[in-house]
Amino acid sequence: MARNLIDIVDLTVEEIDELIAVAEDIIENPVKYQDACAHKQLATLFFEPSTRTRLSFESAMLGLGGSVLGFSAASSSSTAKGETVGDTVRTVGCYADIIAMRHPKEGAPIAAAQVCDTPIINAGDGGHCHPTQTLTDLLTIHREKGRLDNFTVGFCGDLKFGRTVHSLVNALSRYEGINFVFISPVELKLPRYVKEEALKKKGIPYTQTTDLESVMSDLDILYMTRVQRERFFNEEDYMRLKDSYILNPEKLVNAKPDLSILHPLPRVNEITVDVDKDPRAAYWRQVANGKYIRMALILKLLGIEV
Ligand code: NCD
C-alpha cells in the first residue's frame, strides 16, 4: 500500500516531530539533501487556485534534485472534458512517483487514493482539511517558540470553511497544555464535527467569542484567516461577514510582547500591511517554512533517508 497523507491524523505525533526535525536539518544543511530525490517525479494536480502550496511543493521537489509535472487549473486538464478525479489521478500515477492534489470537493483525495498506488498528498480538499499547511504551521510555531505545547492559541476569522484551521486544531489537540480560543462571527464558528473529534472527545477545554480585542492579551499565538468567499452559498452573506476582523497595529497594543501572528495566506484585508513590520508577524517566515516541511514530507513518503 502507498503511504498517503490525506488528513493530519494519518501521522502520529512522533512522525510529525520527526518531520519537523528533518525540515530544520534541511534548513541548516540544504546541500546534504540536494540530490536526495534525483530521478524522482512529483505531480501537482491543482483543481483549485493556489500560489504557495503548489509552488512550495514544486520548489521542494526541485530542491531535492527531483522534477515536477502537473497542472494548475482543472480547466487545462481532461476534467474539462468530463473525466472523473479517479481516472485523472490513475493516469498521473502512471507518470509520477508522488502526487500532491488540491480539489474543491471534500474527500476527493481519499477517492483518488483508492484507485492509485502512488502516494497521494492532500493539498487541500474543499472546506475539509489541509494537512501540509498544518505541518508548515507546526514548523513555524516550533521555530518561533522552540516548542509545540503549553500555549494559548487564538484562531480568528472563518473557522467554518477554513480547512487550515480544522487541521491545525486537530494537530495541536494532540500536544499537552494547549488552550484554544475561537474568535469568529456566529455564522462562521468552528464546525461541530471538528469540536467533537478534536476537543470534546478528549475533554480539551476551549472558549468561543466574537470579540478579538477582549482576548488579545491572553494569546501566545494568533492564527488569522481569510473569509473563504468561494465556499459561501451567497454573496450577500460574504459581503456582510468579510470585514469582521481586521488586525492592525492598534489592536495589538495589549498583545503579549512574544505573541506570534500566523496566517496561512493569501490575505485579503484581515491583516493590514503595516503589521508586517511588527517582529511578532511570523506569516512571511511561515511561507518560507512551507518549502522545507514539504521537502521532509516528500522524503518520508518516498521512503528516502538522507
Ligand atoms: C489556504 C488554503 O488554501 O486553504 N491557503 C494556503 O494553502 N496557504 C488558506 C486560504 O486559502 O485562505
Tab-separated table of C-alpha atoms and ligand atoms in Angstrom:
chain	number	residue	atom	x	y	z
A	1	MET	CA	0.000	0.000	0.000
A	2	ALA	CA	1.167	3.502	-0.768
A	3	ARG	CA	1.713	5.771	2.172
A	4	ASN	CA	-0.609	8.778	1.742
A	5	LEU	CA	-1.182	11.971	3.673
A	6	ILE	CA	-4.900	12.683	3.479
A	7	ASP	CA	-5.572	14.004	6.989
A	8	ILE	CA	-3.120	15.277	9.599
A	9	VAL	CA	-4.162	12.446	11.944
A	10	ASP	CA	-2.657	10.000	9.421
A	11	LEU	CA	0.642	10.986	11.062
A	12	THR	CA	1.459	10.174	14.674
A	13	VAL	CA	2.778	12.931	16.923
A	14	GLU	CA	6.185	11.214	16.784
A	15	GLU	CA	6.139	11.285	12.981
A	16	ILE	CA	5.217	14.976	12.989
A	17	ASP	CA	8.046	15.756	15.405
A	18	GLU	CA	10.419	13.788	13.186
A	19	LEU	CA	9.298	15.719	10.063
A	20	ILE	CA	9.930	18.979	11.900
A	21	ALA	CA	13.398	17.796	12.898
A	22	VAL	CA	14.210	16.819	9.293
A	23	ALA	CA	12.872	20.163	7.985
A	24	GLU	CA	15.072	22.018	10.485
A	25	ASP	CA	18.063	19.949	9.372
A	26	ILE	CA	17.283	20.775	5.718
A	27	ILE	CA	17.218	24.485	6.604
A	28	GLU	CA	20.650	24.144	8.230
A	29	ASN	CA	22.210	21.797	5.648
A	30	PRO	CA	20.420	22.148	2.291
A	31	VAL	CA	23.355	20.779	0.270
A	32	LYS	CA	23.106	17.436	2.050
A	33	TYR	CA	19.637	16.954	0.535
A	34	GLN	CA	20.091	18.439	-2.928
A	35	ASP	CA	20.211	15.132	-4.815
A	36	ALA	CA	18.087	13.019	-2.486
A	37	CYS	CA	15.210	12.738	-4.978
A	38	ALA	CA	17.261	12.546	-8.185
A	39	HIS	CA	15.190	10.832	-10.928
A	40	LYS	CA	12.004	11.064	-8.866
A	41	GLN	CA	8.977	12.963	-10.123
A	42	LEU	CA	6.323	14.886	-8.237
A	43	ALA	CA	2.994	15.658	-9.903
A	44	THR	CA	0.970	18.623	-8.676
A	45	LEU	CA	-2.710	18.321	-9.637
A	46	PHE	CA	-4.452	21.530	-8.669
A	47	PHE	CA	-8.158	21.624	-9.430
A	48	GLU	CA	-8.412	24.826	-7.340
A	49	PRO	CA	-6.318	28.042	-7.226
A	50	SER	CA	-3.061	28.084	-5.287
A	51	THR	CA	0.162	30.053	-5.101
A	52	ARG	CA	2.126	28.956	-2.030
A	53	THR	CA	1.051	25.343	-1.722
A	54	ARG	CA	1.675	24.366	-5.322
A	55	LEU	CA	4.852	26.357	-5.802
A	56	SER	CA	6.334	25.303	-2.461
A	57	PHE	CA	5.699	21.661	-3.390
A	58	GLU	CA	7.429	22.217	-6.729
A	59	SER	CA	10.275	24.161	-5.168
A	60	ALA	CA	10.614	21.411	-2.530
A	61	MET	CA	10.953	18.664	-5.150
A	62	LEU	CA	13.383	20.723	-7.234
A	63	GLY	CA	15.417	21.433	-4.090
A	64	LEU	CA	15.698	17.665	-3.590
A	65	GLY	CA	17.015	17.187	-7.120
A	66	GLY	CA	13.770	15.718	-8.460
A	67	SER	CA	11.498	17.022	-11.178
A	68	VAL	CA	7.896	18.156	-11.404
A	69	LEU	CA	4.907	17.886	-13.727
A	70	GLY	CA	1.247	18.710	-13.422
A	71	PHE	CA	-1.457	21.298	-13.955
A	72	SER	CA	-2.606	24.327	-12.019
A	73	ALA	CA	-6.228	24.568	-13.156
A	74	ALA	CA	-8.922	21.955	-13.729
A	75	SER	CA	-9.777	23.773	-16.973
A	76	SER	CA	-6.444	22.790	-18.522
A	77	SER	CA	-6.864	19.074	-17.714
A	78	SER	CA	-9.287	16.463	-19.047
A	79	THR	CA	-11.583	17.345	-16.139
A	80	ALA	CA	-12.907	19.945	-18.586
A	81	LYS	CA	-13.964	17.045	-20.860
A	82	GLY	CA	-15.807	15.297	-18.043
A	83	GLU	CA	-13.107	12.925	-16.753
A	84	THR	CA	-13.527	11.785	-13.133
A	85	VAL	CA	-10.914	12.628	-10.469
A	86	GLY	CA	-10.248	8.909	-10.098
A	87	ASP	CA	-9.387	8.463	-13.772
A	88	THR	CA	-7.223	11.592	-13.834
A	89	VAL	CA	-5.249	10.511	-10.781
A	90	ARG	CA	-4.905	6.951	-12.023
A	91	THR	CA	-3.430	8.350	-15.234
A	92	VAL	CA	-0.952	10.603	-13.458
A	93	GLY	CA	0.008	7.704	-11.196
A	94	CYS	CA	1.465	6.069	-14.327
A	95	TYR	CA	3.867	9.002	-14.780
A	96	ALA	CA	4.818	10.273	-11.318
A	97	ASP	CA	6.323	8.817	-8.123
A	98	ILE	CA	4.248	11.007	-5.796
A	99	ILE	CA	1.185	13.222	-6.256
A	100	ALA	CA	0.072	16.373	-4.449
A	101	MET	CA	-3.519	17.260	-5.237
A	102	ARG	CA	-5.937	20.052	-4.339
A	103	HIS	CA	-9.618	19.718	-5.090
A	104	PRO	CA	-12.771	21.718	-4.237
A	105	LYS	CA	-14.652	18.566	-3.137
A	106	GLU	CA	-14.183	17.278	0.396
A	107	GLY	CA	-12.927	13.701	0.286
A	108	ALA	CA	-11.595	13.827	-3.303
A	109	PRO	CA	-8.059	12.764	-2.201
A	110	ILE	CA	-9.452	9.688	-0.424
A	111	ALA	CA	-11.294	8.689	-3.589
A	112	ALA	CA	-8.068	9.240	-5.547
A	113	ALA	CA	-6.006	7.141	-3.143
A	114	GLN	CA	-8.361	4.208	-3.679
A	115	VAL	CA	-7.577	3.941	-7.387
A	116	CYS	CA	-3.880	4.677	-7.346
A	117	ASP	CA	-0.821	3.078	-5.720
A	118	THR	CA	1.256	6.238	-5.981
A	119	PRO	CA	1.475	8.164	-2.676
A	120	ILE	CA	-1.141	10.938	-2.590
A	121	ILE	CA	-0.774	14.116	-0.582
A	122	ASN	CA	-3.898	16.149	0.127
A	123	ALA	CA	-3.009	19.761	-0.649
A	124	GLY	CA	-6.456	20.945	0.457
A	125	ASP	CA	-9.901	19.388	-0.110
A	126	GLY	CA	-12.767	21.886	-0.102
A	127	GLY	CA	-13.617	23.198	3.345
A	128	HIS	CA	-12.370	19.997	4.979
A	129	CYS	CA	-8.639	19.806	5.695
A	130	HIS	CA	-5.156	20.869	4.631
A	131	PRO	CA	-2.546	18.725	6.387
A	132	THR	CA	0.569	20.153	4.708
A	133	GLN	CA	-0.377	23.684	5.727
A	134	THR	CA	-0.654	22.317	9.251
A	135	LEU	CA	2.846	20.855	9.043
A	136	THR	CA	4.010	24.294	7.868
A	137	ASP	CA	2.200	25.933	10.790
A	138	LEU	CA	3.702	23.496	13.297
A	139	LEU	CA	7.219	24.002	11.936
A	140	THR	CA	6.655	27.754	12.197
A	141	ILE	CA	5.454	27.535	15.802
A	142	HIS	CA	8.395	25.301	16.643
A	143	ARG	CA	10.888	27.712	15.073
A	144	GLU	CA	9.290	30.797	16.629
A	145	LYS	CA	8.713	29.364	20.110
A	146	GLY	CA	11.007	26.369	20.435
A	147	ARG	CA	8.168	24.032	21.431
A	148	LEU	CA	4.678	22.813	20.466
A	149	ASP	CA	2.996	22.569	23.863
A	150	ASN	CA	1.598	24.801	26.611
A	151	PHE	CA	0.209	27.750	24.677
A	152	THR	CA	-2.978	29.732	24.428
A	153	VAL	CA	-3.793	29.732	20.719
A	154	GLY	CA	-6.417	32.027	19.185
A	155	PHE	CA	-7.967	31.148	15.837
A	156	CYS	CA	-9.659	34.150	14.241
A	157	GLY	CA	-11.859	34.636	11.165
A	158	ASP	CA	-13.589	31.997	9.078
A	159	LEU	CA	-13.395	28.932	11.290
A	160	LYS	CA	-16.274	27.238	9.494
A	161	PHE	CA	-14.852	26.962	5.980
A	162	GLY	CA	-11.163	27.429	6.848
A	163	ARG	CA	-9.654	23.995	6.221
A	164	THR	CA	-6.279	25.068	7.614
A	165	VAL	CA	-7.973	25.760	10.943
A	166	HIS	CA	-9.626	22.324	11.069
A	167	SER	CA	-6.344	20.521	10.501
A	168	LEU	CA	-4.320	22.675	12.891
A	169	VAL	CA	-6.880	22.287	15.690
A	170	ASN	CA	-6.697	18.522	15.201
A	171	ALA	CA	-2.917	18.563	15.305
A	172	LEU	CA	-2.498	20.858	18.303
A	173	SER	CA	-5.128	18.961	20.292
A	174	ARG	CA	-2.576	16.141	20.497
A	175	TYR	CA	0.026	18.267	22.292
A	176	GLU	CA	-0.059	18.982	26.042
A	177	GLY	CA	-1.464	22.122	27.598
A	178	ILE	CA	-2.999	23.828	24.571
A	179	ASN	CA	-5.720	26.282	25.440
A	180	PHE	CA	-7.945	27.004	22.407
A	181	VAL	CA	-9.733	30.321	21.864
A	182	PHE	CA	-12.003	30.529	18.814
A	183	ILE	CA	-12.829	34.022	17.590
A	184	SER	CA	-15.369	34.270	14.778
A	185	PRO	CA	-18.762	35.651	13.789
A	186	VAL	CA	-21.536	33.319	14.992
A	187	GLU	CA	-22.165	32.213	11.380
A	188	LEU	CA	-18.532	31.151	10.909
A	189	LYS	CA	-17.945	29.146	14.086
A	190	LEU	CA	-15.766	26.027	14.102
A	191	PRO	CA	-17.858	23.081	12.759
A	192	ARG	CA	-19.333	20.775	15.365
A	193	TYR	CA	-17.591	17.694	13.916
A	194	VAL	CA	-14.182	19.291	14.446
A	195	LYS	CA	-15.043	20.233	18.051
A	196	GLU	CA	-16.353	16.746	18.750
A	197	GLU	CA	-13.405	14.869	17.281
A	198	ALA	CA	-10.526	17.089	18.281
A	199	LEU	CA	-11.692	18.591	21.559
A	200	LYS	CA	-14.821	17.233	23.261
A	201	LYS	CA	-13.933	13.549	22.978
A	202	LYS	CA	-10.602	14.274	24.666
A	203	GLY	CA	-12.066	16.674	27.222
A	204	ILE	CA	-9.931	19.565	25.967
A	205	PRO	CA	-11.297	22.932	27.112
A	206	TYR	CA	-11.927	25.774	24.665
A	207	THR	CA	-13.643	29.136	24.596
A	208	GLN	CA	-15.567	30.827	21.793
A	209	THR	CA	-16.050	34.556	21.358
A	210	THR	CA	-16.894	37.106	18.681
A	211	ASP	CA	-14.565	39.728	20.188
A	212	LEU	CA	-10.878	39.552	19.245
A	213	GLU	CA	-9.745	42.505	21.358
A	214	SER	CA	-11.215	41.090	24.557
A	215	VAL	CA	-8.929	38.025	24.346
A	216	MET	CA	-5.870	39.555	22.673
A	217	SER	CA	-3.786	39.879	25.845
A	218	ASP	CA	-4.250	36.133	26.665
A	219	LEU	CA	-2.806	34.831	23.398
A	220	ASP	CA	0.629	33.308	22.736
A	221	ILE	CA	-0.280	32.562	19.119
A	222	LEU	CA	-2.852	34.298	16.944
A	223	TYR	CA	-3.841	32.377	13.791
A	224	MET	CA	-5.641	34.784	11.454
A	225	THR	CA	-7.633	33.527	8.459
A	226	ARG	CA	-9.310	34.836	5.328
A	227	VAL	CA	-13.098	34.690	4.973
A	228	GLN	CA	-13.431	31.909	2.373
A	229	ARG	CA	-15.541	33.654	-0.261
A	230	GLU	CA	-15.517	30.688	-2.665
A	231	ARG	CA	-17.269	28.451	-0.116
A	232	PHE	CA	-20.197	30.790	0.599
A	233	PHE	CA	-23.623	29.914	-0.723
A	234	ASN	CA	-24.482	33.551	-1.427
A	235	GLU	CA	-22.557	36.749	-1.994
A	236	GLU	CA	-24.695	38.772	0.467
A	237	ASP	CA	-23.520	36.713	3.412
A	238	TYR	CA	-19.926	37.107	2.290
A	239	MET	CA	-20.308	40.890	1.956
A	240	ARG	CA	-21.806	41.074	5.436
A	241	LEU	CA	-19.079	38.992	7.081
A	242	LYS	CA	-15.942	39.780	5.089
A	243	ASP	CA	-14.721	42.661	7.254
A	244	SER	CA	-15.476	41.050	10.630
A	245	TYR	CA	-11.831	41.151	11.782
A	246	ILE	CA	-9.117	43.444	10.549
A	247	LEU	CA	-5.924	43.141	12.558
A	248	ASN	CA	-3.974	46.402	12.710
A	249	PRO	CA	-1.232	47.806	14.989
A	250	GLU	CA	-3.759	49.455	17.339
A	251	LYS	CA	-5.435	46.113	18.072
A	252	LEU	CA	-2.047	44.689	19.036
A	253	VAL	CA	-1.338	47.278	21.733
A	254	ASN	CA	-2.352	44.921	24.550
A	255	ALA	CA	-0.935	41.773	22.965
A	256	LYS	CA	1.943	39.869	24.570
A	257	PRO	CA	5.426	41.010	23.509
A	258	ASP	CA	6.200	37.451	22.393
A	259	LEU	CA	2.929	36.816	20.555
A	260	SER	CA	3.361	35.004	17.217
A	261	ILE	CA	0.955	36.037	14.475
A	262	LEU	CA	0.373	33.344	11.860
A	263	HIS	CA	-1.746	33.328	8.707
A	264	PRO	CA	-1.743	30.599	6.032
A	265	LEU	CA	-2.140	33.359	3.379
A	266	PRO	CA	-3.427	34.616	0.998
A	267	ARG	CA	-4.670	37.589	2.995
A	268	VAL	CA	-7.346	39.881	1.672
A	269	ASN	CA	-7.688	42.660	4.246
A	270	GLU	CA	-7.757	40.799	7.572
A	271	ILE	CA	-4.223	41.905	8.460
A	272	THR	CA	-3.202	45.417	7.460
A	273	VAL	CA	0.144	45.674	5.662
A	274	ASP	CA	1.659	47.800	8.447
A	275	VAL	CA	1.501	44.769	10.775
A	276	ASP	CA	4.097	43.063	8.523
A	277	LYS	CA	6.953	45.021	10.069
A	278	ASP	CA	5.975	44.026	13.621
A	279	PRO	CA	8.543	41.388	14.712
A	280	ARG	CA	5.638	39.291	16.001
A	281	ALA	CA	4.291	38.886	12.441
A	282	ALA	CA	5.501	35.378	11.565
A	283	TYR	CA	3.451	34.796	8.412
A	284	TRP	CA	6.190	35.596	5.877
A	285	ARG	CA	8.580	33.298	7.712
A	286	GLN	CA	5.726	30.746	7.661
A	287	VAL	CA	5.622	30.975	3.839
A	288	ALA	CA	9.321	30.072	3.655
A	289	ASN	CA	8.902	27.194	6.103
A	290	GLY	CA	6.301	25.611	3.795
A	291	LYS	CA	9.004	24.553	1.365
A	292	TYR	CA	11.210	22.801	3.943
A	293	ILE	CA	8.495	20.816	5.659
A	294	ARG	CA	7.260	19.642	2.239
A	295	MET	CA	10.797	18.515	1.413
A	296	ALA	CA	10.781	16.466	4.619
A	297	LEU	CA	7.358	15.035	3.768
A	298	ILE	CA	8.298	14.035	0.225
A	299	LEU	CA	11.363	12.197	1.585
A	300	LYS	CA	9.245	10.404	4.162
A	301	LEU	CA	6.513	9.293	1.779
A	302	LEU	CA	9.075	8.110	-0.773
A	303	GLY	CA	10.933	6.241	1.980
A	304	ILE	CA	14.198	8.088	1.304
A	305	GLU	CA	16.624	8.549	4.199
A	306	VAL	CA	19.476	11.027	3.937
B	1	NCD	C1	-5.118	28.276	2.462
B	1	NCD	C2	-5.987	27.279	1.732
B	1	NCD	O1	-5.837	27.091	0.524
B	1	NCD	O2	-6.804	26.685	2.408
B	1	NCD	N1	-4.045	28.744	1.683
B	1	NCD	C3	-2.887	28.018	1.677
B	1	NCD	O3	-2.849	26.877	1.292
B	1	NCD	N2	-1.792	28.606	2.178
B	1	NCD	C4	-5.874	29.369	3.103
B	1	NCD	C5	-6.828	30.203	2.270
B	1	NCD	O4	-6.978	29.992	1.070
B	1	NCD	O5	-7.419	31.100	2.850
